[in-house]
XYZ file of C-alpha atoms in Angstrom:
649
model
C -19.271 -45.613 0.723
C -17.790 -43.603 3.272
C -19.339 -40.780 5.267
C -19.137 -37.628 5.635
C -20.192 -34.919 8.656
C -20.319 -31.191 7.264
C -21.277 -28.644 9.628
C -23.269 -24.842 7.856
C -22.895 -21.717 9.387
C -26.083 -21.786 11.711
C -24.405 -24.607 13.399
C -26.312 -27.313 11.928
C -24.239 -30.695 10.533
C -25.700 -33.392 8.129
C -24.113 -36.489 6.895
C -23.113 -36.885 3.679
C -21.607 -39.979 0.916
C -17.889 -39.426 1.081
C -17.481 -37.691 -3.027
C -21.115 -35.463 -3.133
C -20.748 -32.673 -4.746
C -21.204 -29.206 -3.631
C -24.753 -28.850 -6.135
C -25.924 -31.726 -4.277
C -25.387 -30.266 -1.063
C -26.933 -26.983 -1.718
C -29.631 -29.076 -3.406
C -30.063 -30.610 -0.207
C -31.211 -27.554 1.610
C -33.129 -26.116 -0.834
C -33.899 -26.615 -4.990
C -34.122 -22.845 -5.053
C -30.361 -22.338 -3.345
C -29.548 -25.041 -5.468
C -30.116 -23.302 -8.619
C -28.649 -19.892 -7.400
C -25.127 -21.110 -6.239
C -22.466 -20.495 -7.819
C -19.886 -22.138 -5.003
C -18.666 -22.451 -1.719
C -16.813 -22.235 0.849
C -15.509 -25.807 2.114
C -13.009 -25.413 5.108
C -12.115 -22.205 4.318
C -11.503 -22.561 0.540
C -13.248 -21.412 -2.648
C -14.730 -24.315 -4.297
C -16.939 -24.971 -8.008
C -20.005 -26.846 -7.532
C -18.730 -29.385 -9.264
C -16.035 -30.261 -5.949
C -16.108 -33.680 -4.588
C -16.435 -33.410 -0.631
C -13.923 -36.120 0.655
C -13.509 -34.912 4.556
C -15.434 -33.638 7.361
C -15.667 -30.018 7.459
C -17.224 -26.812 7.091
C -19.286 -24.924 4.240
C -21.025 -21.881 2.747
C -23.149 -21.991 0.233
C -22.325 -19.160 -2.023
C -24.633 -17.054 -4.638
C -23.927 -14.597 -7.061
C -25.952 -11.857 -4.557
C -22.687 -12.926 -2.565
C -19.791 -10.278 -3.092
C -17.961 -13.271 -1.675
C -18.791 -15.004 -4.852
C -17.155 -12.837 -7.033
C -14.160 -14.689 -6.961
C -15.435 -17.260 -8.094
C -16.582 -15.610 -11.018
C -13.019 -14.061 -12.011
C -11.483 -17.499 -12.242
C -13.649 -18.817 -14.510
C -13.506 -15.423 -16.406
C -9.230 -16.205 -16.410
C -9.698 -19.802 -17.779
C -12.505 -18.224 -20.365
C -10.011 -15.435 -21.242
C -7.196 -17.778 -21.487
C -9.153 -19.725 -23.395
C -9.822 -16.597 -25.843
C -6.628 -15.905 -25.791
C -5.271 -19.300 -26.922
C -7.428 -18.970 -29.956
C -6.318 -15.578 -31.545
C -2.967 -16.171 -30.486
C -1.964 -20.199 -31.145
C 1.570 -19.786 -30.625
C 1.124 -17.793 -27.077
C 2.412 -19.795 -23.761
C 0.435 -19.288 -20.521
C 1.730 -18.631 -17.244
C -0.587 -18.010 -13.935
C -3.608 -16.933 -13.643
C -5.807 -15.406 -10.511
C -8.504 -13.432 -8.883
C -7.380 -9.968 -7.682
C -8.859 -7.616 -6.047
C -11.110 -6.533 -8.298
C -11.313 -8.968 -11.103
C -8.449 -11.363 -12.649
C -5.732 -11.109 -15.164
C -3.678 -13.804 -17.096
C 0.211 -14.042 -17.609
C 1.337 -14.682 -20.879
C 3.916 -14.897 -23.515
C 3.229 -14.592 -27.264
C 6.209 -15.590 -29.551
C 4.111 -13.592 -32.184
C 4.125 -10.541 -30.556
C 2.762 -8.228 -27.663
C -1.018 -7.956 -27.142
C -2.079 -4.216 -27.794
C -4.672 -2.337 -26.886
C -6.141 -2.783 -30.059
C -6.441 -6.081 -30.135
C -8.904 -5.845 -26.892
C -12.114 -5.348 -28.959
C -11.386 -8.573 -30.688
C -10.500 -10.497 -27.728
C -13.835 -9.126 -26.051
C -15.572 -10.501 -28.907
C -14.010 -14.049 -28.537
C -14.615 -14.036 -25.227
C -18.493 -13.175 -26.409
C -18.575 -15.975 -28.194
C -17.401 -18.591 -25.769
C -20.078 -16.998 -23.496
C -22.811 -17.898 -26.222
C -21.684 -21.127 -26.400
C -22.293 -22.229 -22.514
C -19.055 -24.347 -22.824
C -18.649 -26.362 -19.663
C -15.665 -25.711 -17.514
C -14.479 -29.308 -16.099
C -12.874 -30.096 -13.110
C -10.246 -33.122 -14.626
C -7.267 -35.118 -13.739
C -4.553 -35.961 -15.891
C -1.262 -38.154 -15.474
C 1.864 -35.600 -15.132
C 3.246 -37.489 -18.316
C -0.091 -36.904 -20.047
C -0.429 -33.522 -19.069
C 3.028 -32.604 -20.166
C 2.699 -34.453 -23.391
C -0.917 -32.024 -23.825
C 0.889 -28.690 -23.299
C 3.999 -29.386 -25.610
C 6.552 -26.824 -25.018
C 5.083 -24.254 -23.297
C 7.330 -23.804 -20.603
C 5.580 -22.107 -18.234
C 2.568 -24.753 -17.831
C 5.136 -27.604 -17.570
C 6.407 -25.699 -14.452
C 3.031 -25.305 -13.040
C 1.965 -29.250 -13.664
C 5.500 -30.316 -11.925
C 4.507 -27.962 -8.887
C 1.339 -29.304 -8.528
C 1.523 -32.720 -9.045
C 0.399 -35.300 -6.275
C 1.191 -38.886 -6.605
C 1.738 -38.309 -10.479
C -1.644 -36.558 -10.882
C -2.366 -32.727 -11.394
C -5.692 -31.128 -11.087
C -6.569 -29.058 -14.396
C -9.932 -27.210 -15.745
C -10.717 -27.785 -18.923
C -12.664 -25.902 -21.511
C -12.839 -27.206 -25.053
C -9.388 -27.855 -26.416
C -7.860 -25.279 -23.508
C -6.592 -26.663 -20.344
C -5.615 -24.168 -17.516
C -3.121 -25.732 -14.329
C -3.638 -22.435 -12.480
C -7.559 -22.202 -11.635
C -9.486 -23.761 -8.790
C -13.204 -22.705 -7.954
C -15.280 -22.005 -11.429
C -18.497 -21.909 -12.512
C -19.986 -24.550 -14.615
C -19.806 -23.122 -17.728
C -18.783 -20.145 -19.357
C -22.348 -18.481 -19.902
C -22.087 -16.459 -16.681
C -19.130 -14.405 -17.914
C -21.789 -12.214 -19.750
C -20.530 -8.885 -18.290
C -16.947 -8.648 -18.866
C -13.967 -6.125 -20.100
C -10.397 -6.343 -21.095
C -8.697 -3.702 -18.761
C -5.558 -3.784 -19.539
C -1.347 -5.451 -20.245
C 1.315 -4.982 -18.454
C 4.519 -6.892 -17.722
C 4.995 -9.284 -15.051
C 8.355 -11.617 -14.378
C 7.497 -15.029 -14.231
C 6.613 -15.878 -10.718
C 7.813 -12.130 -9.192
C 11.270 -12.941 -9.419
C 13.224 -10.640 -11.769
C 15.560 -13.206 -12.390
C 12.610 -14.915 -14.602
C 11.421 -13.614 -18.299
C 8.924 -10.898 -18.109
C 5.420 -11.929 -19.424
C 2.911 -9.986 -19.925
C -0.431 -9.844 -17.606
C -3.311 -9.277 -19.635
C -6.156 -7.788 -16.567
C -9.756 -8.229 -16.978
C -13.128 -7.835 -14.948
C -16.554 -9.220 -15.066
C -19.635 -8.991 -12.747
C -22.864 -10.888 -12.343
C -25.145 -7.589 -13.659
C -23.986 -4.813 -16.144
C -24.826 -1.963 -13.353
C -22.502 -3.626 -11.111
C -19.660 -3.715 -13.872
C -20.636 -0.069 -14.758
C -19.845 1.118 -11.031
C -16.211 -1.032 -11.079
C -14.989 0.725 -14.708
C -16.462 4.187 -12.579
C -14.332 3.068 -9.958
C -11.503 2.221 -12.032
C -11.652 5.165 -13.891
C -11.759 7.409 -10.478
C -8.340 5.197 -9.009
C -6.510 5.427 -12.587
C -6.978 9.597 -12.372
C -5.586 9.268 -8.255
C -2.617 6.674 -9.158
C 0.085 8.505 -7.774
C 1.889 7.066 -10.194
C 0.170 8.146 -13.387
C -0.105 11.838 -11.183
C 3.736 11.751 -10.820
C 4.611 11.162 -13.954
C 2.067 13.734 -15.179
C 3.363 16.266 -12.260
C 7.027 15.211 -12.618
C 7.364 14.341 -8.983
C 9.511 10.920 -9.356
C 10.316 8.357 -11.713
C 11.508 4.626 -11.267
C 13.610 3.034 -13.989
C 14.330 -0.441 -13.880
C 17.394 -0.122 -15.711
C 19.008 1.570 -13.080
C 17.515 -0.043 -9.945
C 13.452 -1.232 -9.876
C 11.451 0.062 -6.441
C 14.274 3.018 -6.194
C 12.462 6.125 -6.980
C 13.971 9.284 -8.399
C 12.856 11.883 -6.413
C 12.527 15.079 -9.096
C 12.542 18.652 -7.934
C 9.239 19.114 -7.550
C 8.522 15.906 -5.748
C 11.702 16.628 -3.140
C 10.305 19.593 -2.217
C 7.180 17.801 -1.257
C 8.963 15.449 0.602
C 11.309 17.937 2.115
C 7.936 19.895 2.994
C 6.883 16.998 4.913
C 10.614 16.048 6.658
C 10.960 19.581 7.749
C 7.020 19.915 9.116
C 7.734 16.509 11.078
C 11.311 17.110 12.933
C 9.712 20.319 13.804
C 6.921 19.126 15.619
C 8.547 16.319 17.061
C 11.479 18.276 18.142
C 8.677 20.651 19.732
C 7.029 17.620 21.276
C 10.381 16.629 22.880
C 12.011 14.309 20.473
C 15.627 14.369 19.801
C 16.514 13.875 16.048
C 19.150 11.619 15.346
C 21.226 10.253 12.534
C 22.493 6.250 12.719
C 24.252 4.445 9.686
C 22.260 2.444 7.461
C 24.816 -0.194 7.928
C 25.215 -2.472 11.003
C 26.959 -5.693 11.975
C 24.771 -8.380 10.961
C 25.018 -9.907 15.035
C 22.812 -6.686 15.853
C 20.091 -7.740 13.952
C 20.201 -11.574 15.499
C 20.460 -10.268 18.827
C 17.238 -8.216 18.055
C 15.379 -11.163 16.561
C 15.254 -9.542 12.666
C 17.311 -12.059 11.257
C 15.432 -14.598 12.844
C 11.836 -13.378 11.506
C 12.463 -11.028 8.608
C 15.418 -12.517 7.200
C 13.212 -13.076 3.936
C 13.137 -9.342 3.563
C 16.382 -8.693 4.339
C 19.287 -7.835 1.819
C 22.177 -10.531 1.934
C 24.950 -9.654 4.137
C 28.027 -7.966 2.637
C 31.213 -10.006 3.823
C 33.710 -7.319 4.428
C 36.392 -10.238 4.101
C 37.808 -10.171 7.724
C 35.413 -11.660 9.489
C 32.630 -8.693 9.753
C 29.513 -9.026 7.766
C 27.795 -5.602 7.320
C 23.716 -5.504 6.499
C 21.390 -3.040 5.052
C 18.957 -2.244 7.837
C 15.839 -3.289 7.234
C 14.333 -1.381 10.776
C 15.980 1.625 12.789
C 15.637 -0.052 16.246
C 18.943 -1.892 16.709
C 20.581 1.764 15.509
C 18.570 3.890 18.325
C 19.227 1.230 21.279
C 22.815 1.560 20.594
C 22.092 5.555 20.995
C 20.335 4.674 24.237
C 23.035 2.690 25.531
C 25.989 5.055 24.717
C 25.577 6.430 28.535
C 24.535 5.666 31.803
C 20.894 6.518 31.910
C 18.939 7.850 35.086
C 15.147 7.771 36.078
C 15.932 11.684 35.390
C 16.473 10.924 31.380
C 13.187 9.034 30.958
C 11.255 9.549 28.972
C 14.156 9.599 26.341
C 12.560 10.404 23.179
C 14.924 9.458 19.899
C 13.817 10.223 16.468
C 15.288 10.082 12.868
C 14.058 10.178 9.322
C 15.955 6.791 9.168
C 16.793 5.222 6.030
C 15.930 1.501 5.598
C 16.138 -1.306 3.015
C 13.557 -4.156 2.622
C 14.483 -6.848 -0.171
C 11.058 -6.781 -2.286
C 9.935 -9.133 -4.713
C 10.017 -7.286 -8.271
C 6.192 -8.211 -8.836
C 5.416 -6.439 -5.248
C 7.069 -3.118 -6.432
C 4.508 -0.382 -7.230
C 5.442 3.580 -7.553
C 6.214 5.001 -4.451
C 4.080 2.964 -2.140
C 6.140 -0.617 -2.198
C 10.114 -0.141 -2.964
C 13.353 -1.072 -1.760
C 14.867 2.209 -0.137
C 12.749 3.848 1.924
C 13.141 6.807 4.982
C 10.996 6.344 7.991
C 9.815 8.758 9.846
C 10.852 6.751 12.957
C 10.607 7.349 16.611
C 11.544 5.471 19.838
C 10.681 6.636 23.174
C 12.214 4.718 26.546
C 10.049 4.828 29.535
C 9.784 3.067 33.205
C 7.084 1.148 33.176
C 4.491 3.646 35.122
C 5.189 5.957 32.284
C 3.748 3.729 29.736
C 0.268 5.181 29.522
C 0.935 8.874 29.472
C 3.320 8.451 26.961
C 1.086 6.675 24.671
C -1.538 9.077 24.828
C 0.858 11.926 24.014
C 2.274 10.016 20.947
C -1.417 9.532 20.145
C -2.149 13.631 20.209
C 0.768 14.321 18.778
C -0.786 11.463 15.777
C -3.684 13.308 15.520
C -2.679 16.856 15.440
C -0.753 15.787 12.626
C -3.651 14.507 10.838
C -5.388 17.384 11.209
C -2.825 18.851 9.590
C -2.866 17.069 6.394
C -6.543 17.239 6.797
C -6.319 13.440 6.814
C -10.439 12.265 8.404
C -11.312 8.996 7.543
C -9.084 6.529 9.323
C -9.546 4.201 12.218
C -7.555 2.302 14.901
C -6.250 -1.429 15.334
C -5.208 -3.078 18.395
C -3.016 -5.497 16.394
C -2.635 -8.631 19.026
C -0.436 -11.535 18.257
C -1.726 -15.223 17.436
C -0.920 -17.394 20.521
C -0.989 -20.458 18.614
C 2.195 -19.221 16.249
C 5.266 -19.433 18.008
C 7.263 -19.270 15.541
C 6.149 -15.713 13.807
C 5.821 -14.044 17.728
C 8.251 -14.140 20.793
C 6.768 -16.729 22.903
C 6.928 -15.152 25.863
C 2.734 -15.085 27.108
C 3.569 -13.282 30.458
C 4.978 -10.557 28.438
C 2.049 -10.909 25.909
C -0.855 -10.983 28.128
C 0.552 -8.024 30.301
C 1.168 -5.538 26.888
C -1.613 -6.147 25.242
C -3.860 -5.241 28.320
C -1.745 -2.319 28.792
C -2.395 -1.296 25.331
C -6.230 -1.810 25.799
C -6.419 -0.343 28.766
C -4.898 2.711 27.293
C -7.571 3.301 24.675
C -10.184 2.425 27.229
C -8.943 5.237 29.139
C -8.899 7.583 26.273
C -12.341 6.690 25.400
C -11.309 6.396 21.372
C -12.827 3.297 19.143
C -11.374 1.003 18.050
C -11.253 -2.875 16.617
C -8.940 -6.090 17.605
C -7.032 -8.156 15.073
C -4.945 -11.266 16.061
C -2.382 -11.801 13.967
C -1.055 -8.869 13.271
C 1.641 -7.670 15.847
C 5.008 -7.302 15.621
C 7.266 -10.092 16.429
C 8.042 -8.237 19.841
C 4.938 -6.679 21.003
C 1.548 -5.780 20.319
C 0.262 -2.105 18.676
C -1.848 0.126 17.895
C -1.809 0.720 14.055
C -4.061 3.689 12.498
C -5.639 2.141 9.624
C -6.423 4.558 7.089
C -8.916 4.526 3.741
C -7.156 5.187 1.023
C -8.450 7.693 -2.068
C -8.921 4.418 -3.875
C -11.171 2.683 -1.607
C -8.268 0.362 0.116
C -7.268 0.705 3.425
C -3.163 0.860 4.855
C -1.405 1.270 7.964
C -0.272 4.651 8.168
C 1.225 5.299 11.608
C 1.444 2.647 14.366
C 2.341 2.884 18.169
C 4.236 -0.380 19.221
C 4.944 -1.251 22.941
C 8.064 -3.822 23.242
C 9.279 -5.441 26.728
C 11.495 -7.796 24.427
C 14.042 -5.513 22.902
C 14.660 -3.957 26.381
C 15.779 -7.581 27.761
C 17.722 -8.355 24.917
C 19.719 -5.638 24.549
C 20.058 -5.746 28.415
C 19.129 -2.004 28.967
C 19.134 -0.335 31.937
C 18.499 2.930 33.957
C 18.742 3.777 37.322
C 15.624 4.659 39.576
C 15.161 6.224 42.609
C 16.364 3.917 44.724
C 20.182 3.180 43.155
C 19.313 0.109 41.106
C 19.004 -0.736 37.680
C 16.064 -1.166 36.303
C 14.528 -2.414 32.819
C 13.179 0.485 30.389
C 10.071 -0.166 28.620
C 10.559 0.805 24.650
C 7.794 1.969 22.513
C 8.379 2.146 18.828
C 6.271 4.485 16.801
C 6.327 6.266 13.327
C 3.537 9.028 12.836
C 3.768 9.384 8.549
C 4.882 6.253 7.812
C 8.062 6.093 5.136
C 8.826 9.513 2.873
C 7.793 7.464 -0.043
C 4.448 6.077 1.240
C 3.481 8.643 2.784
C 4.117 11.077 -0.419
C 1.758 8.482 -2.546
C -1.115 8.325 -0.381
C -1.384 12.145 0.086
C -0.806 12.706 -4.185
C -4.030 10.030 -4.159
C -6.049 11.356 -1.590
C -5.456 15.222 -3.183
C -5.863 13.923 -6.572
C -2.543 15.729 -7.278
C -3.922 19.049 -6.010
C -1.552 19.519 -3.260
C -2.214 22.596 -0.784
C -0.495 25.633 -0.574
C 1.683 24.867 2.214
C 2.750 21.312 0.503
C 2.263 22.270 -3.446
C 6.116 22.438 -4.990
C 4.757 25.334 -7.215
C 2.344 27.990 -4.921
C 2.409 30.779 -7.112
C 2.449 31.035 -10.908
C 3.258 34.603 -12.223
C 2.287 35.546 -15.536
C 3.511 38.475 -17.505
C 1.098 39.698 -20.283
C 3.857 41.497 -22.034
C 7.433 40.676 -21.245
C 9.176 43.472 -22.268
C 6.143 45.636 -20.368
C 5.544 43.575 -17.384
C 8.213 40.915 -16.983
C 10.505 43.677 -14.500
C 7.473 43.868 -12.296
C 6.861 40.192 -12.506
C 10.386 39.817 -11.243
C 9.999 42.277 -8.366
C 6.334 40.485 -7.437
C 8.453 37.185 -7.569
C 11.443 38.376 -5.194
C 9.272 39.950 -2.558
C 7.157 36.374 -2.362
C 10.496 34.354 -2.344
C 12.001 36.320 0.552
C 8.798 35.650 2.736
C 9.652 31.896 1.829
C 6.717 31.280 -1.014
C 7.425 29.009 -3.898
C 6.936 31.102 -7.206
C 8.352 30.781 -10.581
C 7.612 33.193 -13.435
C 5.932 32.235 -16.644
C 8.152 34.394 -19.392
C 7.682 31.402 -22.107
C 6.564 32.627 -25.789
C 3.281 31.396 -25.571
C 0.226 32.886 -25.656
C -1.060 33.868 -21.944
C -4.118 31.292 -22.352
C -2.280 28.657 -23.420
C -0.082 29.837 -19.753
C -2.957 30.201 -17.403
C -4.640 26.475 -18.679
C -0.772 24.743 -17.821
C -1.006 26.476 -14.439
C -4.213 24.995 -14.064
C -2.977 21.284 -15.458
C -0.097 21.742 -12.837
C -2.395 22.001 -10.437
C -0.625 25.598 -8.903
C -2.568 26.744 -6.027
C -2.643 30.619 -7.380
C -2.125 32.173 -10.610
C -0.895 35.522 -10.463
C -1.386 37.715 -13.835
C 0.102 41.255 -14.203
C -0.289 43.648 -16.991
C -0.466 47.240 -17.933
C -3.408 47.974 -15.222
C -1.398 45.813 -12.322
C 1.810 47.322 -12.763
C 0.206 51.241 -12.090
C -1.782 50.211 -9.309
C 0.754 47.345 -8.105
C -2.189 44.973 -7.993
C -2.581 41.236 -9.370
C -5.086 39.338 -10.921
C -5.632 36.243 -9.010
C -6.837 32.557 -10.294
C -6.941 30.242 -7.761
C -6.603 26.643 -9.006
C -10.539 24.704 -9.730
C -11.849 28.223 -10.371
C -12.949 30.112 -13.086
C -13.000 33.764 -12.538
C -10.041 35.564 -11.434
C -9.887 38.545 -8.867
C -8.204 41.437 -8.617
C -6.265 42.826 -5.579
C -3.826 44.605 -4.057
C -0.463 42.761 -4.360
C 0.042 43.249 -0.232
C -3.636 41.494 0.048
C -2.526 38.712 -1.947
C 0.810 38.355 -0.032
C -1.291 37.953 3.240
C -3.418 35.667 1.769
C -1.025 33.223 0.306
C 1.274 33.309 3.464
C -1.967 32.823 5.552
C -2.870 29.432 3.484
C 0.631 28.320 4.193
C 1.071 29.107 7.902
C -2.557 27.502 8.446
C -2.196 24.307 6.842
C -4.322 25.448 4.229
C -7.300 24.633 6.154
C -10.132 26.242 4.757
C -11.647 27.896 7.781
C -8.746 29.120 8.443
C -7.975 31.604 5.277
């Protein structure tokens, strides 16, 4: 038979018979690895121990001490649920199945009926007993015919065996009577699925396209030890109270109906003025900073987007092009570039004019996949808060660093700590995802580096991730649910410049090329707006919160006319205040004031009104205070013109 030549990570290689398995290999560095493995990784792929090694390559022995391995582990826990499943519910057709970030789930469609939440203590307790069992998961191959013939008319598997079938064979696992076309790396059996929970159902179109029937995703977890499942329902627990999502509905900030238009949020009043909060905070200090706002059309010839290269590299997320019948095709703009280059090149520009800083709250449109829509944070309409400054080249560095102070005063701001920074490079090897232009490559990204060298800041280097047209520096952020996103980015381009042919003229009569740097400091309106209701848990500050002051009457018809005259003086100094004159009882008042997360509560009765005090509940706290009404006043506008920063008040 054949050899083989696999290489392990220290850098050692040993020859093995084309067909060993992955147990034999771990077996042949140790019986004790051997009987802790649970996988590997062979080229860069998660395989079961039971995988036949038919090339050279690479591997990694994986155990379950491994968080690596974990994937692993939520496969086999989708083919064991699906096999569960496929039990209770004989007439239910599967769909996919995978990993996720934190455990698996399984698309499905039940002709019988939805699976509740009250069927999940049964299913747990199949599952339970196909762990007792030790059933072995097997790795088989099956004729396309025969495999089609074995799942009958469940249309959804007969799509997946067509896809991936190779030379009239598909690759299944199989355990008892179930047969699953989705999974790849499993355990042997199903005996390690000991710690596991149904999470939850929800609906999912058949492959993300909303064009396909909705299924629904049945989500589960499991880990090798019961403390380690313990910390992930903790953790789930934690990110299900800082959704934004389950917060906005609960707050009435937004709402998305897919009726009407999925990943197109509804912006309710108390959400807009959040958002309008945030617009009005940003042109200020940009406009301070020496920005000059603009507004472009959303709408643009379709040739300015293939002379900028979007067509070419993001047609995929791009909107189809609206043929306006004489010739002219119009398209949704997926970036704001094109729109401010056109601003740039409306005059004659001088040495004198740069740097030309252009800025808009620009509204954009990305064609997302229905399955990628979520909330606030991945939709179809979004407004970035967009910026593009034009430079000579020997103004490339001080410009940088003032967009980067001008990033992290903002932060401050928002009181936003735990983030770091990216020096997103390009991969030289794709020429087809990045301009291939390496002079230009080589000479931004060291001018980028160089840059942050100079500033002294930290940071890390990731191929791979620039934009088509230049490197950047993106701020990566941790999110209130343990993720991290790219919240602002600063993006040098040479490429735009050339291909839009701009020009200014220097000192010396001739035109000359501008350098463009692209940067957005909050990211889009909607984004933005989710990962601060996360990372506040709702609790907005003063100066953000769409409610600052609640004002509760103990008596309306003795205190409501004072209320009222409270409420008026805090509205003229700009403070957001509404009056509580419901007929409810003034508990029941304070605890929604407290479930609305309002920064202060403000209650006024008979010993208020003669001494024009308040009684004042600040939100998380217990005890109220009582205080001159002018006290208050300076305290409340003092939250808001600080930020709300707590060393400030």
């Amino acid at each position: 038979m054949a050899k083989i030549k696999i290489e392990f990570p220290d850098g050692k290689s040993k020859e093995f018979e084309a067909l060993t398995t992955v147990k034999v290999v771990a077996a042949s560095i140790s019986n004790s690895l051997a009987k802790k493995a649970v996988g590997a990784r062979y080229n860069g792929e998660l395989v079961g121990l039971a995988h036949q090694l038919t090339a050279d390559g690479s591997i990694e022995i994986l155990t379950k001490d491994q968080p690596t391995a974990l994937p692993i582990l939520w496969q086999t826990g989708a083919v064991v649920l699906g096999a569960a499943l496929s039990q209770l519910y004989p007439q239910m057709n599967f769909g996919e199945n995978a990993a996720t970030e934190h455990g698996f789930y399984v698309d499905t469609d039940n002709q019988a009926g939805q699976v509740a939440e009250t069927d999940f203590e049964k299913i747990a307790k199949e599952v339970s007993n196909l762990v007792k069992k030790a059933l072995p998961l097997e790795e088989v191959s099956y004729d396309v015919a025969e495999a089609l013939k074995l799942v009958g008319d469940d249309p959804y598997r007969q799509d997946l065996i067509k896809a991936n079938a190779q030379e009239h064979q598909v690759k299944a696992i199989k355990l008892g009577s179930f047969v699953d076309f989705s999974a790849t790396a499993v355990l042997p059996n199903s005996s390690a699925l000991k710690f596991f929970k149904v999470l939850s159902v929800a609906g999912a179109y058949w492959k993300g396209a909303s064009s396909n029937p909705m299924l629904q995703r049945v989500y589960g977890t499991a880990f090798f030890k019961q403390a380690d499942l313990n910390a992930e329902l903790e953790r789930q627990k934690e990110a299900h109270e800082r959704d934004h999502r389950v917060i906005g509905n609960e707050l009435d900030l937004f709402f998305v109906d897919p009726k009407v238009g999925a990943g197109l949020p509804y912006w309710m009043p108390k959400g807009a003025t959040i958002r309008r909060t945030i617009e009005r905070y940003i042109i200020d200090r940009e406009v301070a900073d020496g920005y000059q706002h603009v507004y472009t059309p959303v709408l643009a010839n379709l040739n300015v987007y293939k002379q900028s290269g979007h067509w070419a590299h993001y047609r995929e997320d791009m909107f189809p092009p609206m043929d306006m019948g004489d010739g002219e095709m119009l398209e949704l703009r997926p970036m704001n570039c094109p729109s401010h280059i056109q601003i740039y090149n409306h005059h004659i520009r001088s040495y004198r004019d740069l740097p030309l800083r252009i800025a808009e709250l620009g509204m954009m449109h990305r064609y997302e996949k229905s399955g990628a829509l979520t909330g606030l944070s991945r939709v179809r309409e979004m407004t970035l808060n967009d910026g593009h400054t034009f430079v000579t080249p020997d103004q490339i560095e001080s410009e940088f660093k003032k967009i980067l102070q001008l990033m992290v005063s903002v932060y401050q701001d928002f009181d936003i700590t735990d983030y770091r920074f990216r020096l997103s490079y390009r991969d030289p090897k794709n020429k087809v995802k990045y301009f291939d232009n390496d002079e230009m490559w080589e000479k931004s990204q060291k001018m980028l580096k160089a840059a942050m060298d100079d500033l002294g800041l930290d940071y890390f280097e990731a191929e791979g991730e620039a934009a088509f047209y230049g490197p950047k520096l993106d701020v990566q952020t941790k999110t209130a649910l343990g993720g991290e996103e790219t919240l602002s980015t600063i993006q040098l381009d040479f490429l735009l410049p050339e291909r839009f042919d701009l020009h200014y003229v220097g000192t010396d009569g001739q035109e000359h090329r501008p350098v463009m740097i692209h940067r957005g400091i909050v990211s889009t309106m909607e984004r933005f707006v989710a990962y601060l209701t996360e990372m506040y848990k709702g609790a907005f500050p003063t100066w953000l919160s769409p409610q600052q002051v609640a004002l509760i009457p103990v008596n309306n018809d003795l205190h409501l006319d004072y209320a009222h005259k409270l409420a008026d003086h805090l509205v003229a100094n700009h403070v957001r205040v509404q009056i509580d004159d419901r007929n409810e009882k003034m508990s029941y008042k304070i605890r929604q004031a407290q479930v609305n997360k309002i920064p202060y509560t403000l209650v006024v009765g008979d010993k208020e009104v003669a001494a024009n005090q308040v009684s004042v509940r600040r939100y998380g706290e217990e005890k109220t205070q009582s205080m001159s009404f002018a006290d208050f006043e300076k305290e409340v506008l003092a939250d808001i013109t600080s930020y709300s920063r707590p060393n400030e008040n």
